[in-house]
Tab-separated table of C-alpha atoms in Angstrom:
chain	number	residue	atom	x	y	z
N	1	UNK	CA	10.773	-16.758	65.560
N	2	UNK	CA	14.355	-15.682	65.479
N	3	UNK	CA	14.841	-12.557	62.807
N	4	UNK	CA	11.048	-12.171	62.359
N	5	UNK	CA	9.614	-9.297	63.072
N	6	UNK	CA	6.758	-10.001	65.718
N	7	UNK	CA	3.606	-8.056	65.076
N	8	UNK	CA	1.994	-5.904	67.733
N	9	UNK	CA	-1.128	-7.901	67.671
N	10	UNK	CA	-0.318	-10.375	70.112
N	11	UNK	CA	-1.148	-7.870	73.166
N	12	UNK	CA	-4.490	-8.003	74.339
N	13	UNK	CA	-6.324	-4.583	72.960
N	14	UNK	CA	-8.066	-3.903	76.833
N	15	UNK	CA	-5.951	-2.658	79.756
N	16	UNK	CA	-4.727	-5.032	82.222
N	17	UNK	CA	-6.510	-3.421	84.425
N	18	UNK	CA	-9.920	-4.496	82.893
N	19	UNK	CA	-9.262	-7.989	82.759
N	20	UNK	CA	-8.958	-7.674	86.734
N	21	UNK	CA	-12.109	-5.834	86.892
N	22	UNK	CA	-14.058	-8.442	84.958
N	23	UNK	CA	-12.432	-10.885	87.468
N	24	UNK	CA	-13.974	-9.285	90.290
N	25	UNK	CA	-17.636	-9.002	88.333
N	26	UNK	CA	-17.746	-12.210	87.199
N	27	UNK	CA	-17.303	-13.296	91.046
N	28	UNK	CA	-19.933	-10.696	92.334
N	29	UNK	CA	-22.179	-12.241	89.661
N	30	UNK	CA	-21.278	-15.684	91.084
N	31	UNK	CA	-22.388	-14.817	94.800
N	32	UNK	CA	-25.327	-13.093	93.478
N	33	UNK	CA	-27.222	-15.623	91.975
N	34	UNK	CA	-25.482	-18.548	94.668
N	35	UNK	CA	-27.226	-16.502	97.314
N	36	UNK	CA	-30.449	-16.415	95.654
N	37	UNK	CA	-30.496	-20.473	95.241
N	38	UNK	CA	-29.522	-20.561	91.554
N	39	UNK	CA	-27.059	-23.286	90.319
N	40	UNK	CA	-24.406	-22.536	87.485
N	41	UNK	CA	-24.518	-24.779	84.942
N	42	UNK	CA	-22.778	-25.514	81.815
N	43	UNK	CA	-24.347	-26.239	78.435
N	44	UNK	CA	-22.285	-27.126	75.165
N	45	UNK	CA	-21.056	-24.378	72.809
N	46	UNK	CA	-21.302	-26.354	69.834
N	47	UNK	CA	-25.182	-27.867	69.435
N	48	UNK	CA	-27.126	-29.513	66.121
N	49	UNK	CA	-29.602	-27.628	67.735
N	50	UNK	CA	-30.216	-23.304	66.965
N	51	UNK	CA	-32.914	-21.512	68.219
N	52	UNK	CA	-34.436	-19.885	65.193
N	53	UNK	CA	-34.268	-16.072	65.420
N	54	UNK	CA	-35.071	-13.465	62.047
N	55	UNK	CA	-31.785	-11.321	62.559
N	56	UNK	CA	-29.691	-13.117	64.408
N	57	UNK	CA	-27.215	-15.697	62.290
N	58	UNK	CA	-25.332	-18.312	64.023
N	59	UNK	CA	-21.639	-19.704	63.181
N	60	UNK	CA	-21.919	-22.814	60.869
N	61	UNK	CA	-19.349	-25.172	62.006
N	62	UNK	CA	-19.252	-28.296	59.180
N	63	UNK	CA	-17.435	-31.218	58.994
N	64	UNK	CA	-17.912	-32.406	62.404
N	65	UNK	CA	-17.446	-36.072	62.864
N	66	UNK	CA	-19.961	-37.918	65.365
N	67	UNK	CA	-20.405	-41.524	66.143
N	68	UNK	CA	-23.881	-43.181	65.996
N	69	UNK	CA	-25.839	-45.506	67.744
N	70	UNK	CA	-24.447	-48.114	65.389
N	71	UNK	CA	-20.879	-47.158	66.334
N	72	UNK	CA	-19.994	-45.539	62.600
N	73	UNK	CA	-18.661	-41.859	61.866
N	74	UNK	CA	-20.358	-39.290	59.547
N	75	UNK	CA	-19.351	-36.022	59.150
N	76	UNK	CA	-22.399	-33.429	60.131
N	77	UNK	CA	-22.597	-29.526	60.787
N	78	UNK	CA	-23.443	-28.138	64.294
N	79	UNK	CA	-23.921	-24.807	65.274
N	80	UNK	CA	-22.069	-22.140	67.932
N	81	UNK	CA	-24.460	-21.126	70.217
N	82	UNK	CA	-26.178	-17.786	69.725
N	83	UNK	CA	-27.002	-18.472	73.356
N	84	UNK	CA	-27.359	-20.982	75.545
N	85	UNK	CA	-31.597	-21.026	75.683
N	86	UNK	CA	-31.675	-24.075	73.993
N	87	UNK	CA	-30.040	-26.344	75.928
N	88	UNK	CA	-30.506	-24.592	79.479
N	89	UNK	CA	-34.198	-25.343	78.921
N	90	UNK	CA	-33.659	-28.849	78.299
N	91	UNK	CA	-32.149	-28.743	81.566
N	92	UNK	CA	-35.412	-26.974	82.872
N	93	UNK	CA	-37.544	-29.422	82.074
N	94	UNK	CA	-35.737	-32.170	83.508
N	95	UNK	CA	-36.195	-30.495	86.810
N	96	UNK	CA	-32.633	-28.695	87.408
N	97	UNK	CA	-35.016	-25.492	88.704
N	98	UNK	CA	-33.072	-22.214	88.749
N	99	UNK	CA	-30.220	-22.058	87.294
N	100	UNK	CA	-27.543	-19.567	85.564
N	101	UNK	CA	-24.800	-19.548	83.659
N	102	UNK	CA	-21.627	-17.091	82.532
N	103	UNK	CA	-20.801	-18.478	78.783
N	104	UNK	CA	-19.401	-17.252	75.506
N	105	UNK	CA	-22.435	-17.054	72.416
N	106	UNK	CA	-21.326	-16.293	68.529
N	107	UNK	CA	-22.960	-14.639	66.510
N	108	UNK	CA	-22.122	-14.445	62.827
N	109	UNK	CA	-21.405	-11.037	60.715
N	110	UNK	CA	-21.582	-9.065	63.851
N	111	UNK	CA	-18.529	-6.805	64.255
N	112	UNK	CA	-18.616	-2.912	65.408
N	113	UNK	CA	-18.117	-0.975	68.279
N	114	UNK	CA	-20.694	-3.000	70.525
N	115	UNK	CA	-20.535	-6.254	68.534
N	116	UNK	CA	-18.073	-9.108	68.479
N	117	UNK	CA	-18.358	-12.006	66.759
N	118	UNK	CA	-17.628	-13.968	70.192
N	119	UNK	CA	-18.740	-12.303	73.458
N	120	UNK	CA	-19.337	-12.841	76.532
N	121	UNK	CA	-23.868	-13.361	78.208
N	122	UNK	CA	-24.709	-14.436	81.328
N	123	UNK	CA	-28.156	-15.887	81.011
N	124	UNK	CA	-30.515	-17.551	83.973
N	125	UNK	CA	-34.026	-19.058	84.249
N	126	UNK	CA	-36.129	-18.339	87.384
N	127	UNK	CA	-38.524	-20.887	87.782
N	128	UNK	CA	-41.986	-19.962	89.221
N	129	UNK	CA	-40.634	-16.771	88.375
N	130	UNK	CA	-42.594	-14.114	86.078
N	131	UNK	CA	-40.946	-11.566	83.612
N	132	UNK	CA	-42.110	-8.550	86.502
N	133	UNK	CA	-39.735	-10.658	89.077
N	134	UNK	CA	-37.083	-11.107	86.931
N	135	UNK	CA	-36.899	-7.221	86.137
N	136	UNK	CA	-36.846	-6.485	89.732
N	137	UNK	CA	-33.624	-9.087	89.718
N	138	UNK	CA	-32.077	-7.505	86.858
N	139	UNK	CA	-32.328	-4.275	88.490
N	140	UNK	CA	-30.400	-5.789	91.486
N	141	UNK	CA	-27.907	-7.760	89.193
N	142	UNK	CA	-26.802	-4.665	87.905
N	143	UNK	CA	-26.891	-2.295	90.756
N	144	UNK	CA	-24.345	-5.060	92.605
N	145	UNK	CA	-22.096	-4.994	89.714
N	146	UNK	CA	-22.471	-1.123	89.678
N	147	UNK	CA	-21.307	-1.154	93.827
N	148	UNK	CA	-18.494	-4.027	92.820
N	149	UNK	CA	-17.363	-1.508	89.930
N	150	UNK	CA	-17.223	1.491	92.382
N	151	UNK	CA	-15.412	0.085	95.027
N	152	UNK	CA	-12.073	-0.780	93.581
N	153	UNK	CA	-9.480	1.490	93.526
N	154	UNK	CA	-7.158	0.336	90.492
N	155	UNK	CA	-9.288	2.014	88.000
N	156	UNK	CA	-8.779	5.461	89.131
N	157	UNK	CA	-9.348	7.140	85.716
N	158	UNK	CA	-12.239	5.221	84.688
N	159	UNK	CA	-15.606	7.187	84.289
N	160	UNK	CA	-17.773	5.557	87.496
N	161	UNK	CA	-21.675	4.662	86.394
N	162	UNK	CA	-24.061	5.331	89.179
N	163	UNK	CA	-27.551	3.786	88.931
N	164	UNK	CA	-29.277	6.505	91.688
N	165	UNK	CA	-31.512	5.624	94.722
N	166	UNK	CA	-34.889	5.507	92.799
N	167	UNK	CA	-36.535	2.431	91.456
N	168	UNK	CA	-35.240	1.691	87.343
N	169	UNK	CA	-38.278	3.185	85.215
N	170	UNK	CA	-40.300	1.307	83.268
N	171	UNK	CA	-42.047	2.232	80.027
N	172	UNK	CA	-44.278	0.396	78.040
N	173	UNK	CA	-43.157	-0.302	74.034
N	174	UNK	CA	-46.087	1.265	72.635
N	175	UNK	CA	-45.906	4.186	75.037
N	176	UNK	CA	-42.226	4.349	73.642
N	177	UNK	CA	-43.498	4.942	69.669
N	178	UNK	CA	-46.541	7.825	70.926
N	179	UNK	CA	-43.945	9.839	72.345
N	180	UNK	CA	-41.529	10.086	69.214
N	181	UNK	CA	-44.734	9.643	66.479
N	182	UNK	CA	-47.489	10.795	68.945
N	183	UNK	CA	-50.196	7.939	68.482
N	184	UNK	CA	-50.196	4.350	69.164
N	185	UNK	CA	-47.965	1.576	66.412
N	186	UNK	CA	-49.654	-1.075	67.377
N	187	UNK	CA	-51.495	-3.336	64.803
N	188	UNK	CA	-50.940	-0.336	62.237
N	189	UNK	CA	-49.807	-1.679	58.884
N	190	UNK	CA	-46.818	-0.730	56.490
N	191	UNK	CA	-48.543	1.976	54.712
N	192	UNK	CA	-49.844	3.598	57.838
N	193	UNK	CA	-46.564	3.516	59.721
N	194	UNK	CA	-44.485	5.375	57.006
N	195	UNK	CA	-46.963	7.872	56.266
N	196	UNK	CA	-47.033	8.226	60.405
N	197	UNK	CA	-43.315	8.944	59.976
N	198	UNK	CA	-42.854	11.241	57.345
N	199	UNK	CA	-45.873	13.159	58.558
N	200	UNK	CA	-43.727	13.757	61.942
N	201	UNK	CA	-40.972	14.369	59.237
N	202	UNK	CA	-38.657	11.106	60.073
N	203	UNK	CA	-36.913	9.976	57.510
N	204	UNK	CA	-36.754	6.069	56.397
N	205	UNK	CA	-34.396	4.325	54.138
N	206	UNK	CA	-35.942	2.898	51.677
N	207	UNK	CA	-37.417	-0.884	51.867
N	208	UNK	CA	-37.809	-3.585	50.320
N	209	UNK	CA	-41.148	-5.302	49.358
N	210	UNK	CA	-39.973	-7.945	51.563
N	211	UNK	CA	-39.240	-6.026	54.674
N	212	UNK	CA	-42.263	-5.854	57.489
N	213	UNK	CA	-43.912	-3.841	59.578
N	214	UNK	CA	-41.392	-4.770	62.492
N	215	UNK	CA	-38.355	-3.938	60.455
N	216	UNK	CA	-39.744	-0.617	60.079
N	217	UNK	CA	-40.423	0.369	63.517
N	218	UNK	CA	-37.290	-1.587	64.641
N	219	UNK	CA	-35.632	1.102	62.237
N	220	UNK	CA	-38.034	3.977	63.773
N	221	UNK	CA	-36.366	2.603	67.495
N	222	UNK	CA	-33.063	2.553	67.155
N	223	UNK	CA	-32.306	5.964	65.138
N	224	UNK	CA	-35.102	7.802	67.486
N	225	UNK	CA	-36.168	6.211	70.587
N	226	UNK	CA	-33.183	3.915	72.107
N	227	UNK	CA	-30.325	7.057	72.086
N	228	UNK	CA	-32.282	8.797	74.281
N	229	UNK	CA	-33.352	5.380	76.555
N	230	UNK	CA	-31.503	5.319	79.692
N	231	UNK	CA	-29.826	8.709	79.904
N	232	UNK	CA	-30.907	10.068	82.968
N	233	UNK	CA	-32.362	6.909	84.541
N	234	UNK	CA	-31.225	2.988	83.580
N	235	UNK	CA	-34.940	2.241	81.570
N	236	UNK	CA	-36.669	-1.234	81.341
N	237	UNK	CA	-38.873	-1.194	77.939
N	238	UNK	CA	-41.805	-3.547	78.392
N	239	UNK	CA	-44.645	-5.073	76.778
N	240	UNK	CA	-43.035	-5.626	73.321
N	241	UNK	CA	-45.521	-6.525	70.260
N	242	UNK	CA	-46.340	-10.178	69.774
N	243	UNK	CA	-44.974	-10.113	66.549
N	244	UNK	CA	-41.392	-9.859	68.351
N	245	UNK	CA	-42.092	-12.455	71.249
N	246	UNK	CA	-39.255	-14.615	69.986
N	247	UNK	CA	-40.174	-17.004	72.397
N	248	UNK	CA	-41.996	-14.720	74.891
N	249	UNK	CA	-45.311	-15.877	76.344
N	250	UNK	CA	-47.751	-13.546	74.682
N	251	UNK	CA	-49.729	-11.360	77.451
N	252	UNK	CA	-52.631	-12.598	79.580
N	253	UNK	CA	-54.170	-8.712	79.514
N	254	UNK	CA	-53.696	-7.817	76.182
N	255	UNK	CA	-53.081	-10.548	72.933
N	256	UNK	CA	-51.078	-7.738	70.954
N	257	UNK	CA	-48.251	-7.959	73.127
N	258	UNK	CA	-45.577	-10.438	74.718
N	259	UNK	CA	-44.616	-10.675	78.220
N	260	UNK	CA	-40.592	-9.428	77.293
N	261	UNK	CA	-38.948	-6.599	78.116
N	262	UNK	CA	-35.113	-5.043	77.667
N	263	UNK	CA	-33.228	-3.195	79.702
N	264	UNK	CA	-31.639	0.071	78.437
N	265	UNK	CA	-28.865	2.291	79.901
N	266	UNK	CA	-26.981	4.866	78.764
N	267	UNK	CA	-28.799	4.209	75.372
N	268	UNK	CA	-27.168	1.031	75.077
N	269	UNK	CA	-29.317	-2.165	75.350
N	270	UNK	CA	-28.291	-4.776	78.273
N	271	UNK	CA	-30.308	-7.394	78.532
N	272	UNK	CA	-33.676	-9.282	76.999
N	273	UNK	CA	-35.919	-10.781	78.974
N	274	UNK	CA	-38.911	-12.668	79.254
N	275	UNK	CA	-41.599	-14.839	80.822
N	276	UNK	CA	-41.163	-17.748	78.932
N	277	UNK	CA	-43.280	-19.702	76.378
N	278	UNK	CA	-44.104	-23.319	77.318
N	279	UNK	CA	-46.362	-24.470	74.488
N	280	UNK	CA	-44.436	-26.457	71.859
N	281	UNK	CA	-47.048	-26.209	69.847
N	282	UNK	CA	-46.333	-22.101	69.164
N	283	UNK	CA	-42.646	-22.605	69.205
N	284	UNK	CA	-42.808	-24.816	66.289
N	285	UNK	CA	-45.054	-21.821	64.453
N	286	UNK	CA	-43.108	-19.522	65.602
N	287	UNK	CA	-40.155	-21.245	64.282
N	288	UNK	CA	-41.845	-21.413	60.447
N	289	UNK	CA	-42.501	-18.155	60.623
N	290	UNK	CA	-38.917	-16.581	61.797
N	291	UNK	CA	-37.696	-19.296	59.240
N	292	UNK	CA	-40.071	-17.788	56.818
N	293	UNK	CA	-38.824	-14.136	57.391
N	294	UNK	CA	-35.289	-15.305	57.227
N	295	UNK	CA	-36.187	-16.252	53.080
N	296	UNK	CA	-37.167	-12.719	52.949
N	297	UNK	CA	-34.089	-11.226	54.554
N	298	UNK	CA	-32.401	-13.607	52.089
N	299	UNK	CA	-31.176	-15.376	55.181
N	300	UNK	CA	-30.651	-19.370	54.486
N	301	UNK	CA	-33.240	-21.589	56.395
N	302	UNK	CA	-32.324	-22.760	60.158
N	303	UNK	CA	-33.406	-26.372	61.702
N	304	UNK	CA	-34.211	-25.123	64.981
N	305	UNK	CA	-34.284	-26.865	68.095
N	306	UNK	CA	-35.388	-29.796	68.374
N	307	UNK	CA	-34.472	-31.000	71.288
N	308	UNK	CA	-35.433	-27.767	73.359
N	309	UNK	CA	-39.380	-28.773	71.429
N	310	UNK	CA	-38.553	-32.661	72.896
N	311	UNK	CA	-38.219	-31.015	76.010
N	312	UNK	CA	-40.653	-28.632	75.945
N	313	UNK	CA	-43.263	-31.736	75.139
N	314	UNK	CA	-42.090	-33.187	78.615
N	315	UNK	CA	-43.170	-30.008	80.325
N	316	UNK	CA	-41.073	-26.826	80.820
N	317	UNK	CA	-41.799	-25.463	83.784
N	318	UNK	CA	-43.478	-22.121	83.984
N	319	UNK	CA	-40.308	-19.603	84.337
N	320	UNK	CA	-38.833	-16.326	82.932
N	321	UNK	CA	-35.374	-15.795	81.560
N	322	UNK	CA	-33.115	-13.157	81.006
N	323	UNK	CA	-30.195	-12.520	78.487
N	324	UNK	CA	-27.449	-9.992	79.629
N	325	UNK	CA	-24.390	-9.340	77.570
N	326	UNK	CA	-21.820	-9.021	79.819
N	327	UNK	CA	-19.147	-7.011	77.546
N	328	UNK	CA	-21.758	-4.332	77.056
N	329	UNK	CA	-22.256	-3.895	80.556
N	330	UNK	CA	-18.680	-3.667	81.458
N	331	UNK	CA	-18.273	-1.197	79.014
N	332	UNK	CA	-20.758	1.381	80.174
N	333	UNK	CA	-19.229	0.389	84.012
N	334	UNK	CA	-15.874	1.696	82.675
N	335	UNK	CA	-17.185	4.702	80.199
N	336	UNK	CA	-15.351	2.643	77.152
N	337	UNK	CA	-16.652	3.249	73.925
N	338	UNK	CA	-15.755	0.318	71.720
N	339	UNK	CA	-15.652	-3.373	73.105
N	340	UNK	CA	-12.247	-3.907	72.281
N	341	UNK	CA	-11.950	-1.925	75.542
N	342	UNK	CA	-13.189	-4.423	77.573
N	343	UNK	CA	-12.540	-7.691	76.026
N	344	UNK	CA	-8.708	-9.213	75.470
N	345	UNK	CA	-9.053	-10.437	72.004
N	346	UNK	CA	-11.373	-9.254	69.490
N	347	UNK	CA	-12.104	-11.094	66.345
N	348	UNK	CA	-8.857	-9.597	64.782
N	349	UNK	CA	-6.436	-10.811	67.321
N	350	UNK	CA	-7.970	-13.937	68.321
């Protein structure tokens, strides 16, 4: 190293500071769910298996050798967890019962200010649990790591979050669309949901012949609805359309929608949950059509997860799950605008 010049990218792009505060968190988060009878676990990063999502591209990693039953080596390609679902419900159905765990997830072509390629979820499965329970959880999940955040004194100049003494809100998907378009999305086709829009005078970019229904109104949500989620009150959106269950149970009172819901704040998304799906039978449907969907988005073709369906076969128990990114939460505890902020070593320096 002698008479080189050393770049400035070694240093870690958050404050010192921040690394101690995710410290404390990540041990607040650690009590929380030991108190409430959940055991960590820990699932592989690196899987044959990949839960089979439209929009959501996982980290091909080929050339990796494995030894068979018959004691030879082939080369084969695996895949970096998008998250650890998969394999946490393999551990479900082989009768762990509620568990949790604090884990890195990739996700591939996903860099901005709220996005890093690695980052950081904490995800848990409640068993007996339904998605209604789990929000309630969420809420106090949160509203512990809010408290944690606000009583330490090394972040002086760090804008404090406060969650309020009232209940989060809830507000139904649907509900969501008839206050931006003023009538109810659901089940409308293409046609009817861009002539909805420009007659409110919302302007779309212009699709494809391949792009759906849900890529429209996912479109419609983020540029008008999800800025203005959150603001004055941390929001839990509910009751999303079947047609974006991922693998959501689809709901006992009314077939058009799933039993999942996200949690908003600040207009930032937090967390997915939902109560999960337990016939294999739909998974593997589902999994042809997000497959199918993926062709359109000129996305290549995923295996899925086979083992997760193996287990699922054996009986899953009935449960609900939740997904919370972990970076994105810090960030909004801390006021920081890009996750760089909050993280060490972004893409770029890692």
């Amino acid at each position: 190293m002698e008479g080189k010049s050393i770049p400035s990218t070694w240093q870690p792009t958050c404050s010192l500071n921040i690394l101690r505060l995710r410290s404390e968190l990540l041990k607040q988060i650690r009590r929380f769910f030991d108190d409430r009878n959940y055991t960590e676990v820990e699932t592989p990063l690196l899987s044959h298996d990949v839960v089979v999502d439209t929009h959501i591209n996982p980290i091909e990693v080929s050339g990796v050798e494995v030894t068979g039953a018959d004691q030879t080596s082939q080369c084969t390609r695996m895949f970096l967890q998008t998250s650890p679902e998969a394999a946490m419900k393999r551990l479900l159905a082989a009768g762990m019962g509620s568990i949790y765990q604090i884990t890195k997830s990739f996700r591939s072509s996903e860099r901005g200010d709220r996005y890093n390629p690695e980052f950081t979820i904490i995800e848990w499965y409640g068993v007996g649990t339904d998605h209604l329970q789990q929000m309630r959880l969420t809420e106090d999940l949160v509203r512990t790591c809010i408290e944690a955040r606000n009583g330490l004194d090394f972040l002086p100049g760090e804008t404090r979050l406060e969650a309020g003494p009232q209940s989060f809100r809830v507000l139904n998907w649907d509900d969501a669309f008839i206050s931006v378009l003023g009538e109810s999305v659901l089940g409308k086709s293409r046609l009817e949901i861009e002539q909805l829009a420009a007659s409110r005078q919302i302007p779309l970019p212009a699709f494809s012949s391949d792009d759906t229904v849900d890529d429209i109104l996912n479109v419609i949500l983020a540029e008008r609805i999800e800025p203005a989620l959150g603001i004055e009150h941390p929001v839990f959106l509910t009751a999303y359309p079947r047609s974006q269950a991922a693998l959501a149970r689809t709901s006992e009172n009314d077939a058009r929608v799933s039993d999942r819901f996200e949690l908003y704040m600040q207009g930032v998304e937090i967390c997915n949950g939902y109560h999960e799906l337990t016939d294999v039978r739909e998974l593997a449907e589902r999994e042809v059509q997000s497959n199918s969907l993926r062709v359109c988005h000129k996305n290549r073709v995923l295996p899925g997860a086979e083992r997760m369906g193996a287990a699922m076969m054996s009986g899953l128990p009935a449960c609900s799950g939740v997904a919370l990114g972990f970076d994105r939460l810090l960030m909004l505890l801390t006021g920081s605008t890009r996750i760089d902020q909050v993280i060490p070593f972004p893409i770029e320096r890692a």
